[in-house]
Coordinates of C-alpha atoms and ligand atoms in Angstrom, one line a residue:
M12 CA 27.0 28.2 5.4
S13 CA 24.9 25.9 3.3
T14 CA 25.6 25.6 -0.4
T15 CA 22.8 26.2 -2.8
T16 CA 22.3 23.0 -4.9
H17 CA 19.1 23.9 -6.7
I18 CA 17.1 27.0 -7.7
L19 CA 13.5 26.4 -8.5
L20 CA 11.7 29.0 -10.6
G21 CA 7.9 29.4 -10.7
Q22 CA 5.1 31.1 -8.9
T23 CA 5.7 30.8 -5.1
L24 CA 3.3 30.7 -2.2
S25 CA 4.3 31.1 1.5
F26 CA 2.4 31.9 4.6
V27 CA 3.7 34.5 7.1
G28 CA 0.5 34.5 9.1
D29 CA -2.7 32.5 9.7
P30 CA -5.3 33.7 7.2
F31 CA -8.1 32.8 9.7
L32 CA -6.7 35.4 12.1
T33 CA -4.8 37.9 9.9
P34 CA -5.9 39.9 6.9
L35 CA -5.0 38.1 3.7
E36 CA -2.4 40.6 2.5
D37 CA -0.5 40.2 5.8
A38 CA -0.8 36.4 5.9
V39 CA 0.4 35.4 2.4
R40 CA 3.5 36.0 0.4
F41 CA 3.0 35.3 -3.3
E42 CA 5.5 35.9 -6.1
R43 CA 4.2 35.7 -9.7
S44 CA 7.8 35.3 -10.8
G45 CA 9.4 33.6 -7.8
A46 CA 12.4 31.5 -6.9
V47 CA 13.3 29.0 -4.2
A48 CA 16.9 28.2 -3.3
L49 CA 17.6 24.7 -1.8
G50 CA 20.6 23.2 -0.2
D51 CA 21.4 20.6 2.5
G52 CA 17.8 19.5 2.3
K53 CA 16.5 22.9 3.5
V54 CA 15.0 26.0 2.0
L55 CA 17.8 28.6 1.9
A56 CA 15.9 31.5 0.2
V57 CA 12.5 32.3 -1.2
G58 CA 11.6 35.5 -3.0
A59 CA 11.2 37.3 -6.3
A60 CA 13.3 35.5 -9.0
D61 CA 15.3 38.6 -9.6
D62 CA 16.3 38.9 -5.9
I63 CA 17.6 35.3 -5.4
A64 CA 21.3 34.7 -6.0
R65 CA 22.1 32.0 -8.4
P66 CA 25.5 30.7 -7.4
E67 CA 27.7 28.9 -9.9
G68 CA 27.1 25.2 -9.8
A69 CA 23.5 25.5 -8.6
K70 CA 21.1 23.6 -10.9
I71 CA 18.2 25.7 -12.1
V72 CA 14.8 24.0 -12.6
D73 CA 12.2 26.2 -14.3
Y74 CA 8.6 25.3 -13.6
G75 CA 7.2 28.1 -15.6
D76 CA 3.7 28.9 -14.3
G77 CA 3.8 26.1 -11.8
L78 CA 2.9 27.0 -8.2
I79 CA 5.7 26.1 -5.8
M80 CA 4.5 25.6 -2.3
A81 CA 5.0 23.4 0.8
G82 CA 4.0 19.7 0.4
F83 CA 0.7 18.8 1.9
V84 CA 0.5 17.5 5.4
D85 CA -2.1 14.8 6.0
A86 CA -2.8 14.9 9.8
H87 CA -5.0 11.8 10.2
L88 CA -5.2 8.7 8.1
H89 CA -5.2 4.9 8.2
Y90 CA -2.7 3.6 5.7
P91 CA -3.9 0.0 6.3
Q92 CA -7.2 1.0 4.8
T93 CA -5.7 1.9 1.5
G94 CA -7.1 -1.2 -0.1
I95 CA -10.7 -0.7 1.1
I96 CA -11.1 3.0 0.4
A97 CA -14.5 3.8 -1.2
S98 CA -16.4 0.9 0.3
W99 CA -20.1 1.4 0.0
G100 CA -23.0 2.2 2.2
K101 CA -22.2 2.0 5.9
R102 CA -22.1 4.2 8.9
L103 CA -19.1 4.2 11.2
I104 CA -19.5 1.1 13.5
D105 CA -20.9 -1.0 10.7
W106 CA -18.2 0.2 8.3
L107 CA -15.5 -0.7 10.8
N108 CA -16.9 -4.2 11.3
S109 CA -17.7 -4.9 7.6
Y110 CA -14.7 -3.5 5.8
T111 CA -12.1 -2.1 8.1
F112 CA -11.4 -4.8 10.6
P113 CA -11.3 -7.7 8.1
E114 CA -8.8 -5.7 6.0
E115 CA -6.7 -4.6 9.1
A116 CA -6.5 -8.3 10.0
R117 CA -4.8 -9.0 6.7
L118 CA -1.9 -6.8 7.8
A119 CA -0.8 -9.5 10.3
D120 CA 1.1 -10.7 7.2
P121 CA 4.3 -8.5 7.1
D122 CA 4.6 -8.9 3.4
Y123 CA 1.1 -7.6 2.8
A124 CA 1.7 -4.7 5.2
R125 CA 4.9 -3.8 3.2
E126 CA 2.9 -4.0 0.0
I127 CA 0.2 -1.7 1.3
A128 CA 2.7 0.8 2.9
K129 CA 4.5 1.1 -0.5
R130 CA 1.2 1.5 -2.3
Y131 CA 0.0 4.1 0.2
F132 CA 3.2 6.3 -0.1
D133 CA 3.2 5.9 -3.9
I134 CA -0.4 7.3 -4.0
A135 CA 0.2 10.0 -1.3
L136 CA 3.3 11.4 -3.0
S137 CA 1.6 11.4 -6.4
N138 CA -1.0 13.6 -4.7
G139 CA 1.6 16.0 -3.3
T140 CA 1.4 14.7 0.3
T141 CA 4.9 14.8 1.8
T142 CA 4.1 14.3 5.5
S143 CA 1.5 11.9 7.0
L144 CA 0.4 10.9 10.5
S145 CA -1.1 7.4 10.2
Y146 CA -2.7 4.8 12.3
A147 CA -1.1 1.3 11.7
T148 CA -2.9 -1.9 12.8
I149 CA -2.5 -3.6 16.1
H150 CA 0.4 -5.6 14.6
P151 CA 3.8 -4.1 15.4
S152 CA 5.1 -5.2 12.0
S153 CA 2.6 -2.9 10.4
V154 CA 4.3 0.0 12.1
D155 CA 7.7 -1.3 10.9
A156 CA 6.3 -1.5 7.4
Y157 CA 5.2 2.1 7.3
F158 CA 8.3 3.6 8.9
T159 CA 10.6 1.4 6.7
E160 CA 8.9 2.6 3.6
A161 CA 8.9 6.3 4.7
Q162 CA 12.6 6.1 5.7
S163 CA 13.6 4.6 2.3
R164 CA 12.0 7.6 0.6
G165 CA 13.5 10.1 3.1
L166 CA 10.0 11.3 4.2
R167 CA 9.0 13.0 7.4
A168 CA 6.3 10.6 8.7
L169 CA 4.5 9.7 11.9
A170 CA 2.5 6.7 13.0
G171 CA 1.7 4.4 15.8
K172 CA 0.5 0.9 16.6
T173 CA -3.3 1.0 16.9
C174 CA -4.3 -0.4 20.3
M175 CA -7.6 -2.2 20.9
D176 CA -8.4 -4.6 23.8
R177 CA -12.2 -4.8 23.5
N178 CA -15.1 -4.5 21.0
A179 CA -12.9 -5.7 18.2
P180 CA -12.5 -9.2 16.6
D181 CA -10.2 -11.7 18.5
N182 CA -7.5 -11.4 15.9
L183 CA -7.4 -7.6 16.3
R184 CA -7.2 -7.4 20.1
D185 CA -4.2 -6.8 22.2
T186 CA -4.2 -6.2 26.0
A187 CA -3.5 -3.3 28.3
Q188 CA 0.0 -4.7 29.0
S189 CA 0.9 -5.8 25.4
A190 CA -0.3 -2.4 24.0
Y191 CA 2.0 -0.7 26.5
D192 CA 4.9 -3.0 25.8
D193 CA 4.6 -3.1 22.0
S194 CA 4.0 0.7 21.8
K195 CA 7.0 1.3 24.0
A196 CA 9.3 -1.0 22.0
L197 CA 8.2 0.6 18.7
L198 CA 8.6 4.1 20.1
E199 CA 12.1 3.3 21.2
K200 CA 12.8 1.8 17.8
W201 CA 11.5 4.6 15.6
H202 CA 10.8 7.9 17.5
N203 CA 13.2 10.6 16.2
V204 CA 15.0 8.2 13.9
E205 CA 15.9 10.4 11.0
R206 CA 12.6 12.1 10.0
L207 CA 10.3 9.7 11.7
G208 CA 8.1 10.2 14.8
Y209 CA 6.0 8.0 17.0
A210 CA 2.4 8.6 18.0
I211 CA 0.8 6.6 20.8
T212 CA -2.4 5.4 19.3
P213 CA -5.4 4.1 21.2
R214 CA -8.0 3.7 18.4
F215 CA -10.9 5.3 20.3
S216 CA -12.5 4.8 23.7
P217 CA -15.0 2.1 22.6
T218 CA -12.2 -0.3 21.7
S219 CA -10.0 0.3 24.7
T220 CA -10.7 -0.7 28.3
P221 CA -10.0 1.9 31.0
E222 CA -7.0 -0.2 31.9
Q223 CA -5.6 0.1 28.4
L224 CA -6.2 3.8 28.2
S225 CA -4.4 4.2 31.6
A226 CA -1.5 2.1 30.4
L227 CA -1.1 4.3 27.3
G228 CA -1.5 7.4 29.3
A229 CA 1.4 6.2 31.5
L230 CA 3.5 5.6 28.4
W231 CA 2.8 9.1 27.1
A232 CA 3.8 10.5 30.5
E233 CA 7.1 8.7 30.2
H234 CA 7.6 10.0 26.6
P235 CA 5.9 13.4 26.5
D236 CA 7.6 14.5 23.3
C237 CA 5.6 11.9 21.4
L238 CA 2.2 12.7 19.8
M239 CA -0.9 10.9 21.0
Q240 CA -3.6 10.3 18.4
T241 CA -7.1 9.0 18.7
H242 CA -10.7 9.7 17.5
I243 CA -13.4 11.7 19.2
S244 CA -17.1 12.6 18.7
E245 CA -17.4 11.5 15.1
Q246 CA -21.0 10.1 15.1
H247 CA -24.0 10.2 17.4
E248 CA -24.2 6.4 17.8
E249 CA -20.5 6.3 18.7
I250 CA -21.0 9.1 21.3
A251 CA -23.9 7.2 22.9
W252 CA -21.8 4.1 23.0
V253 CA -19.0 5.9 24.8
H254 CA -21.5 7.2 27.4
D255 CA -22.7 3.5 28.0
L256 CA -19.2 2.2 28.2
F257 CA -17.9 5.0 30.5
P258 CA -20.9 5.9 32.7
D259 CA -18.8 7.9 35.1
A260 CA -17.2 10.1 32.4
R261 CA -18.3 13.7 32.1
D262 CA -18.2 13.5 28.3
Y263 CA -16.2 11.8 25.6
L264 CA -13.1 13.9 26.1
D265 CA -13.1 12.9 29.8
T266 CA -12.6 9.3 28.9
Y267 CA -9.2 10.3 27.6
E268 CA -8.5 13.0 30.1
A269 CA -9.2 10.7 33.1
H270 CA -6.5 8.4 31.7
G271 CA -3.8 10.8 31.0
L272 CA -4.6 11.1 27.3
L273 CA -5.1 14.9 27.0
G274 CA -2.4 17.3 26.3
A275 CA -1.0 19.8 23.7
R276 CA 0.5 16.9 21.7
A277 CA -2.8 15.1 21.5
V278 CA -4.3 14.9 18.0
Y279 CA -8.0 14.2 17.9
G280 CA -9.6 13.1 14.7
H281 CA -13.1 14.4 13.7
A282 CA -14.2 16.3 16.9
I283 CA -17.6 17.1 15.2
Y284 CA -19.9 17.1 18.2
L285 CA -18.0 18.7 21.0
T286 CA -19.7 20.0 24.1
E287 CA -18.9 23.4 25.5
R288 CA -16.8 21.9 28.2
E289 CA -14.8 19.7 25.8
Q290 CA -14.2 22.7 23.5
S291 CA -13.0 24.9 26.3
R292 CA -10.8 22.2 27.8
L293 CA -9.2 21.4 24.4
K294 CA -8.5 25.1 23.9
E295 CA -7.1 25.4 27.4
V296 CA -4.5 22.6 26.8
G297 CA -3.9 23.5 23.1
A298 CA -4.7 20.1 21.8
G299 CA -5.1 19.5 18.0
L300 CA -8.3 18.8 16.2
V301 CA -8.3 17.3 12.7
H302 CA -11.0 17.9 10.2
C303 CA -11.6 15.0 7.9
P304 CA -14.2 16.3 5.5
T305 CA -14.4 13.6 2.8
S306 CA -14.8 11.0 5.6
N307 CA -17.5 13.1 7.4
T308 CA -19.6 13.1 4.3
F309 CA -18.7 9.6 3.1
I310 CA -19.6 7.9 6.4
G311 CA -22.4 10.3 7.0
S312 CA -20.9 11.8 10.2
G313 CA -21.7 15.5 10.1
I314 CA -20.2 18.9 9.7
F315 CA -17.1 20.1 11.5
E316 CA -17.4 23.9 11.7
T317 CA -13.9 24.9 10.7
A318 CA -14.4 28.7 10.8
R319 CA -16.2 28.5 14.2
M320 CA -13.5 26.3 15.7
K321 CA -10.7 28.6 14.4
A322 CA -12.5 31.7 15.7
D323 CA -12.8 29.9 19.0
G324 CA -9.0 29.6 19.1
Q325 CA -8.7 25.9 18.5
R326 CA -5.7 24.3 16.8
V327 CA -7.1 22.8 13.6
G328 CA -5.5 20.6 10.9
L329 CA -6.9 18.9 7.8
A330 CA -6.8 15.2 6.8
T331 CA -8.0 12.6 4.3
D332 CA -8.8 10.0 6.9
T333 CA -8.0 7.3 4.3
G334 CA -10.0 5.0 4.0
G335 CA -13.0 6.4 5.8
G336 CA -12.3 9.4 3.7
S337 CA -12.9 8.8 0.0
S338 CA -9.8 10.4 -1.5
F339 CA -6.0 10.4 -1.0
S340 CA -5.9 13.9 -2.4
M341 CA -5.5 16.9 -0.1
L342 CA -7.0 19.0 -3.0
R343 CA -10.2 16.9 -2.9
T344 CA -10.1 17.2 0.9
M345 CA -9.9 21.0 0.7
A346 CA -12.8 21.0 -1.8
A347 CA -14.9 18.9 0.7
A348 CA -13.9 21.3 3.5
Y349 CA -15.1 24.2 1.3
E350 CA -18.4 22.5 0.5
L351 CA -19.1 21.7 4.1
S352 CA -18.3 25.2 5.2
Q353 CA -20.7 26.5 2.6
L354 CA -23.5 24.4 4.2
K355 CA -22.8 26.4 7.4
G356 CA -22.7 29.7 5.6
Q357 CA -19.1 30.1 6.4
P358 CA -17.2 29.8 3.1
L359 CA -13.5 29.2 3.5
H360 CA -11.1 31.3 1.4
P361 CA -8.7 29.4 -0.8
A362 CA -5.9 30.8 1.3
Q363 CA -7.5 29.3 4.4
L364 CA -7.9 26.0 2.7
M365 CA -4.3 25.9 1.6
W366 CA -3.2 27.0 5.1
L367 CA -5.1 24.2 6.7
A368 CA -3.6 21.6 4.4
T369 CA 0.0 22.7 5.1
C370 CA 0.6 25.1 8.1
G371 CA -2.5 24.1 10.0
S372 CA -1.8 20.3 9.8
A373 CA 1.9 20.9 10.6
D374 CA 1.0 22.9 13.7
V375 CA -1.3 20.2 15.0
L376 CA 1.6 17.7 14.6
H377 CA 4.0 20.2 16.3
L378 CA 6.1 20.3 13.1
S379 CA 5.6 24.0 12.2
D380 CA 9.3 24.7 12.4
K381 CA 10.1 21.9 10.0
V382 CA 7.4 21.3 7.4
G383 CA 4.2 22.8 6.1
N384 CA 5.5 26.1 4.8
L385 CA 7.8 27.5 2.1
A386 CA 10.2 29.5 4.3
V387 CA 13.8 29.9 5.0
G388 CA 15.1 27.1 7.3
M389 CA 12.3 24.7 6.6
E390 CA 12.9 21.2 5.4
A391 CA 12.7 21.2 1.6
D392 CA 9.5 19.2 1.1
L393 CA 7.9 21.0 -1.7
I394 CA 5.3 20.5 -4.4
V395 CA 4.8 22.2 -7.7
L396 CA 1.1 22.4 -8.7
D397 CA 0.0 22.7 -12.4
L398 CA -2.9 25.2 -12.1
A399 CA -4.1 24.1 -15.6
S400 CA -3.9 20.3 -15.2
T401 CA -7.1 19.5 -17.1
P402 CA -9.0 21.3 -19.9
A403 CA -11.8 22.1 -17.5
I404 CA -9.5 23.6 -14.9
E405 CA -7.4 25.4 -17.6
Q406 CA -10.3 27.2 -19.2
R407 CA -11.4 28.5 -15.8
S408 CA -8.0 29.5 -14.4
R409 CA -7.2 31.3 -17.7
R410 CA -9.8 33.9 -16.7
A411 CA -8.4 34.4 -13.2
G412 CA -7.9 37.9 -12.0
D413 CA -5.5 37.0 -9.2
I414 CA -3.7 34.0 -7.7
W415 CA -6.7 32.9 -5.6
E416 CA -9.0 32.7 -8.6
A417 CA -6.2 30.8 -10.4
V418 CA -5.8 28.3 -7.5
F419 CA -9.4 27.7 -6.6
P420 CA -10.4 25.7 -9.7
T421 CA -7.5 23.3 -8.9
I422 CA -8.6 23.1 -5.3
M423 CA -12.2 22.3 -6.4
M424 CA -11.5 20.1 -9.5
G425 CA -7.9 19.0 -9.2
D426 CA -6.4 15.6 -8.5
D427 CA -3.0 13.9 -8.9
R428 CA -2.7 15.3 -12.4
A429 CA -2.1 18.7 -10.8
T430 CA 1.0 17.4 -9.1
K431 CA 3.7 18.5 -11.5
A432 CA 6.7 17.8 -9.2
V433 CA 7.4 16.8 -5.6
W434 CA 10.7 17.5 -3.7
V435 CA 11.5 15.6 -0.6
G436 CA 14.3 16.7 1.7
G437 CA 15.7 18.9 -1.1
K438 CA 15.6 16.2 -3.8
P439 CA 13.2 15.5 -6.6
A440 CA 10.9 12.6 -5.8
R441 CA 10.1 9.9 -8.3
L442 CA 6.4 9.9 -9.0
Ligands
GUN515 N1 -13.1 5.6 14.7 C1 -12.4 4.5 15.1 N2 -11.7 3.9 14.2 C2 -12.0 4.6 13.0 C3 -11.5 4.5 11.7 O1 -10.7 3.6 11.3 N3 -12.0 5.4 10.8 C4 -12.9 6.4 11.2 N4 -13.3 7.3 10.3 N5 -13.3 6.5 12.4 C5 -12.9 5.6 13.3
ZN516 ZN1 -9.5 7.8 11.6

């Protein structure tokens, strides 16, 4: 029996179903006057405040009207790009060459990598993100920097060494063999250590030779419980480049599939321009797609059709894609997803947006039994949102007729000021 150490009081939001597939009233549990019991780093109970026992010795923390929910899960980002977020005026390949690669080269210095990892987690936590799946750089020490920082904060976090053996500057290239060896050593060092997990990480097909893709496919086959993350079909020029580089491939996905880099634990960023074959193959294997809406507008990539992909039965998560994405905030990311869905005439409901940023992303990372929902037995990574964090938001939410009208102004206009509190592993995090 776990002992309750804390009782949090506030409004509570949990999912018991997927609001893309289930009527809202069956997918969501909301308590206007709710309580959450925590103990041993886990959620022990959630419900109406009157129904939750308050054992002697448990500390009660009253958040008033604050909305207690699962911490956000950011399913695709590049922590090394923290320092170059919001760099102006390029499309993908130009943006990589002009801003990204020079900055990623700086992370060869382990001190700089540590500084950036610390800065990234400070910002992510202040925005309510409690789990992240990040790309590191090609330098193994950049993976160490990320995991060391996450571990010191008790966070559940995932990452992998980015592998590139062509079409990248000399100082950012490894080889097929060194990518395999370094990734294997890092995986053995970090995978399943406390709350950390390793993701095998070929950057994308244009920057890996077939030999490197094969080597990483072989590594994944040896460690099938790891995730594998990469990019797919983000921009037209990129897709044309992939066709030139892999003339025998049926399509972009085939450049991965042919080398053992397709499976249920694959996490593909962007996936905007999928062919019918790619879509049906992805669904067949149950791979994850990650929508990165602020990046897709910022770099001018296009519109991922979230509602259509969900209706098709795809596994979909949501992510900032820092720093191709223009915000560290999953609230801002939800707003961008909403705006893009409006351009397709498929407006996403606030419950669907919240689900994508928590349960959806956790599902893509195969962590649904651990994080991404406020439910009994889950790890106690929680956030408390202030639904009136600015005067503009407050005056709109004051008129709200229900919880979704109260939440939507924060989704559309909120930022880190909306993060009233963050709990990591059952303990309050310092923000
Ligand atoms: N494709 C390959 N690398 C990257 C990257 O760093 N950011 C984005 N947005 N797309 C990529
Ligand atoms: Zn990316």
